[in-house]
Amino acid sequence: ANADHGRNVAVAVASMISVCSHGSCQSQGSSALISDLEDLAEVLPLNFSQRGCLGLCGQGPNCLLETKKGSQALNHLDSFSKVISMVKKFLKAQGSDFTCPEDLLTRSKLKSDAMRLLSKSPFRPQHTAEDMLQAAELLSRAIALEDARPGKVRSRRTYELLLLRGQSLGRRSLALRASNGDASATAAAALELLGRAMLERPRALEPLVEAAHIYAFSGDTTKAVEFYQTAITLMKELKLPKHEVARLERRVEKLMAGTQQPLDSGDGAGLWRVEDITGVSKDTCIYHLRANPPGNPHPFPHS
């Protein structure tokens, strides 16, 4: 993606930042890295694209710098400061300087730091409520800065910030509910943000599905089914893959049948709750699971 936005910038065709967007890097924050590059490309001569696995799983997010000086894989690009260092290295190889307005750096960092918290939260479930509160606060500041921009027009960024903050508060509400906390106000705030995102982009799928999830886990089956069915209709209109449509259809069937899966294994039904995930490495992670004893004891418990 060459994002020079109409400026006459000389960038060698062979010069490219290729970001791994494979599963492992994605879960380690490659979307935040791409967000930073999109923002910086507003004022800097950056060529970047997404690519498949670099074989450095567990060390992500990873990217490949391809310049006239050669190719180099860089890993652990898991903070805004590391992304800036990588971009400076790339520009230096092209003979370009890093000159970026401070307000753009601030807006970019607020958004991507929140995205990193969202990416990492599944790996630290015991901290989800705290992490998502921090992400929501970062995004609140980002939205305020976006709204205060002079001559601002409604943009894709406004939608993205509203969606991300809605997702953050939605996850926080689920974490509070799982720990028997009061999640109603947080869930209501998440749904309000997702509603604003829908107004920004009426045919967007993500806020519909996020809202449906929140309603489902809050026990409002009627609203959950309504939002899931609206999302399914939109997915069919957009001709999205059939297996994705079928996944939501199965959720609707379970809700309609009153068999929504609980967050815990409280009834001894054999469902497991993730307590922690540790030992993330190149190819290994350890899940710490907990479940109540089965409702009917095993007939031969010592065999």
XYZ file of C-alpha atoms in Angstrom:
303
model
C 0.000 0.000 0.000
C 1.663 3.219 -1.110
C 0.129 5.952 1.010
C 1.787 9.212 -0.069
C -1.650 10.873 -0.409
C -0.908 12.845 -3.533
C 2.549 14.048 -2.540
C 5.442 13.683 -4.969
C 7.559 11.239 -3.017
C 10.313 9.160 -4.581
C 10.328 5.658 -3.129
C 12.143 2.800 -4.805
C 9.694 0.169 -5.977
C 11.734 -2.533 -4.259
C 11.529 -0.751 -0.876
C 8.790 -2.305 1.228
C 7.750 -2.986 4.809
C 5.974 -6.350 4.750
C 4.015 -7.032 7.942
C 3.171 -10.597 8.922
C -0.586 -10.871 9.453
C -0.618 -14.619 10.167
C -2.493 -15.935 13.204
C 0.351 -15.797 15.741
C 1.479 -12.283 14.823
C -2.133 -11.131 14.655
C -2.708 -12.277 18.221
C 0.482 -10.477 19.263
C -0.581 -7.111 17.850
C 0.210 -6.926 14.126
C -3.022 -4.950 13.568
C -1.641 -2.218 15.845
C 1.596 -2.187 13.827
C -0.382 -1.791 10.583
C -2.460 0.992 12.163
C 0.734 2.869 13.057
C 2.059 2.525 9.503
C -1.232 3.771 8.047
C -1.077 6.859 10.252
C 2.603 7.583 9.634
C 2.132 7.136 5.877
C -0.007 10.292 5.891
C 3.214 12.320 6.102
C 6.063 9.885 5.415
C 7.141 8.049 2.218
C 6.231 4.532 3.343
C 5.458 1.485 1.232
C 3.924 -1.310 3.275
C 1.862 -4.421 2.787
C 0.682 -7.510 4.638
C 2.224 -10.906 4.064
C 2.202 -14.497 5.328
C 4.278 -16.111 8.053
C 7.986 -15.276 8.382
C 8.672 -18.366 10.510
C 9.286 -16.310 13.653
C 6.095 -17.252 15.500
C 6.193 -16.342 19.190
C 8.485 -13.380 18.466
C 5.873 -11.146 16.862
C 4.690 -8.895 15.622
C 7.187 -9.443 12.804
C 7.943 -7.629 9.585
C 10.385 -7.812 6.706
C 12.251 -4.662 5.675
C 13.168 -4.743 2.005
C 15.423 -1.845 0.985
C 18.163 -1.179 -1.516
C 20.579 -2.290 1.218
C 18.958 -5.730 1.407
C 16.269 -7.522 3.403
C 16.026 -7.848 7.160
C 13.409 -9.478 9.387
C 12.541 -7.516 12.513
C 10.585 -8.985 15.407
C 9.026 -8.053 18.758
C 7.527 -4.884 17.257
C 5.100 -4.784 20.163
C 5.239 -1.114 21.171
C 4.844 2.257 19.498
C 8.465 3.208 20.216
C 9.712 0.046 18.475
C 7.565 0.800 15.436
C 9.001 4.318 15.251
C 12.553 2.936 15.443
C 11.759 0.480 12.637
C 10.308 3.240 10.444
C 13.355 5.458 11.032
C 15.593 2.547 9.992
C 13.544 2.036 6.840
C 13.608 5.736 5.916
C 17.327 6.051 6.576
C 17.982 3.246 4.088
C 16.065 5.321 1.497
C 17.929 8.528 2.335
C 14.791 10.088 3.856
C 14.331 11.851 7.174
C 11.752 11.108 9.850
C 9.664 14.255 10.219
C 6.250 13.799 11.760
C 3.855 16.252 13.482
C 3.571 15.688 17.215
C -0.227 15.597 17.160
C -0.214 12.767 14.608
C 2.233 10.783 16.755
C -0.008 11.287 19.794
C -3.188 10.222 17.983
C -1.472 7.199 16.457
C 0.026 6.034 19.763
C -3.259 6.307 21.678
C -5.056 4.151 19.127
C -2.383 1.490 18.644
C -1.595 1.161 22.364
C -5.277 0.375 22.925
C -5.212 -2.139 20.056
C -2.206 -3.867 21.638
C -4.104 -4.250 24.900
C -7.042 -5.749 22.994
C -4.734 -8.209 21.207
C -2.982 -9.316 24.381
C -6.003 -9.586 26.671
C -6.846 -13.219 25.727
C -3.371 -14.218 26.975
C -3.887 -12.623 30.395
C -7.535 -13.294 31.270
C -6.989 -12.521 34.954
C -6.223 -8.919 33.933
C -8.917 -8.456 31.276
C -11.106 -6.035 33.260
C -8.107 -3.862 34.136
C -6.581 -4.001 30.633
C -9.868 -3.133 28.926
C -10.456 -0.175 31.247
C -7.013 1.140 30.288
C -7.744 0.584 26.581
C -11.097 2.382 26.879
C -9.428 5.369 28.552
C -6.797 5.593 25.779
C -9.521 5.445 23.127
C -11.595 8.079 24.918
C -8.643 10.464 24.624
C -8.151 9.467 20.975
C -11.818 10.183 20.177
C -11.615 13.565 21.905
C -8.527 14.506 19.870
C -10.201 13.342 16.663
C -13.316 15.405 17.387
C -11.169 18.481 18.096
C -9.249 18.407 14.810
C -9.764 21.665 12.875
C -11.902 21.322 9.785
C -12.506 17.684 10.678
C -14.837 15.625 8.520
C -16.365 12.347 9.610
C -13.798 9.730 8.734
C -13.034 6.040 8.778
C -10.892 6.730 11.833
C -13.886 7.985 13.830
C -15.710 4.728 13.128
C -12.650 2.642 14.047
C -12.147 4.453 17.369
C -15.806 4.081 18.350
C -15.736 0.389 17.448
C -12.512 -0.249 19.365
C -13.785 1.531 22.483
C -17.063 -0.377 22.257
C -15.107 -3.642 22.010
C -12.948 -2.673 25.004
C -15.910 -1.909 27.237
C -17.753 -4.971 25.944
C -14.867 -7.245 26.961
C -14.624 -5.458 30.304
C -18.321 -6.061 30.950
C -17.896 -9.783 30.238
C -14.876 -9.955 32.560
C -16.796 -8.175 35.326
C -19.737 -10.523 34.880
C -17.455 -13.564 35.017
C -16.068 -12.345 38.366
C -19.579 -11.600 39.678
C -19.072 -7.841 39.390
C -21.654 -5.250 38.314
C -21.338 -5.149 34.527
C -24.624 -3.447 33.572
C -23.326 0.142 33.313
C -20.224 -0.958 31.380
C -22.298 -3.054 28.977
C -24.681 -0.128 28.403
C -21.727 2.173 27.635
C -20.315 -0.383 25.194
C -23.647 -0.708 23.393
C -23.972 3.085 23.129
C -20.548 3.313 21.458
C -21.341 0.464 19.087
C -24.594 2.218 18.186
C -22.629 5.355 17.309
C -20.282 3.229 15.178
C -23.306 1.849 13.311
C -24.459 5.402 12.583
C -21.007 6.218 11.202
C -21.059 3.162 8.945
C -24.585 1.701 8.611
C -23.509 -1.393 6.641
C -20.608 -2.361 8.885
C -20.708 -5.892 10.247
C -18.383 -5.683 13.259
C -20.479 -3.460 15.560
C -23.587 -5.556 14.893
C -21.826 -8.765 15.940
C -20.138 -7.132 18.942
C -23.484 -5.779 20.169
C -25.074 -9.214 19.688
C -22.332 -10.826 21.794
C -22.901 -8.357 24.629
C -26.666 -8.841 24.596
C -26.216 -12.627 24.556
C -23.893 -12.742 27.554
C -26.014 -10.167 29.387
C -28.998 -12.489 29.106
C -31.059 -10.383 26.667
C -31.787 -13.189 24.215
C -34.365 -11.234 22.202
C -31.952 -8.395 21.422
C -29.074 -10.799 20.796
C -31.080 -12.784 18.245
C -32.260 -9.558 16.575
C -28.697 -8.284 16.107
C -27.328 -11.665 15.035
C -30.068 -12.028 12.417
C -29.419 -8.506 11.104
C -25.724 -9.401 10.843
C -26.543 -12.675 9.042
C -28.695 -10.813 6.501
C -25.880 -8.332 5.874
C -23.308 -11.118 5.513
C -25.437 -12.787 2.849
C -25.861 -9.485 0.990
C -22.088 -8.971 1.085
C -21.595 -12.582 -0.115
C -19.266 -13.454 2.761
C -18.067 -17.074 3.105
C -20.857 -19.521 3.923
C -19.013 -21.010 6.899
C -18.927 -17.578 8.572
C -22.675 -17.177 8.049
C -23.269 -20.695 9.376
C -21.299 -19.911 12.542
C -23.654 -17.058 13.444
C -26.685 -19.105 12.457
C -25.617 -21.793 14.954
C -25.376 -19.155 17.679
C -28.908 -18.025 16.925
C -30.135 -21.616 17.076
C -28.526 -22.130 20.491
C -29.992 -18.895 21.835
C -33.437 -19.710 20.498
C -33.187 -23.149 22.096
C -32.047 -21.658 25.392
C -28.697 -23.453 25.307
C -26.337 -20.481 25.359
C -23.014 -21.693 26.689
C -22.205 -20.215 30.121
C -18.983 -18.396 30.871
C -18.116 -20.981 33.515
C -18.518 -24.701 34.012
C -20.788 -23.963 36.965
C -23.215 -26.830 36.440
C -20.539 -29.462 35.999
C -21.440 -29.878 32.339
C -17.820 -30.404 31.345
C -17.171 -26.870 30.050
C -13.821 -25.439 31.051
C -12.956 -21.919 32.147
C -9.585 -20.444 31.156
C -7.859 -19.144 34.291
C -4.553 -18.173 32.709
C -2.338 -18.708 29.668
C 1.421 -18.837 30.197
C 4.536 -20.086 28.506
C 3.874 -18.445 25.126
C 6.869 -19.236 22.929
C 7.605 -20.022 19.316
C 5.251 -22.981 19.247
C 3.950 -23.571 22.789
C 1.560 -22.083 25.322
C 0.122 -23.530 28.519
C -3.572 -23.175 29.303
C -4.582 -23.218 32.988
C -8.157 -24.523 33.029
C -10.722 -25.053 35.759
C -13.997 -26.953 35.780
C -16.420 -28.154 38.406
C -16.776 -31.915 38.900
C -19.189 -33.590 36.487
C -22.807 -33.771 37.564
C -22.639 -37.591 37.516
C -19.384 -38.987 38.955
C -17.339 -41.315 36.796
C -18.429 -44.911 37.526
C -14.805 -46.075 37.854
C -12.929 -43.022 39.216
C -9.653 -44.876 39.958
C -9.386 -46.991 36.839
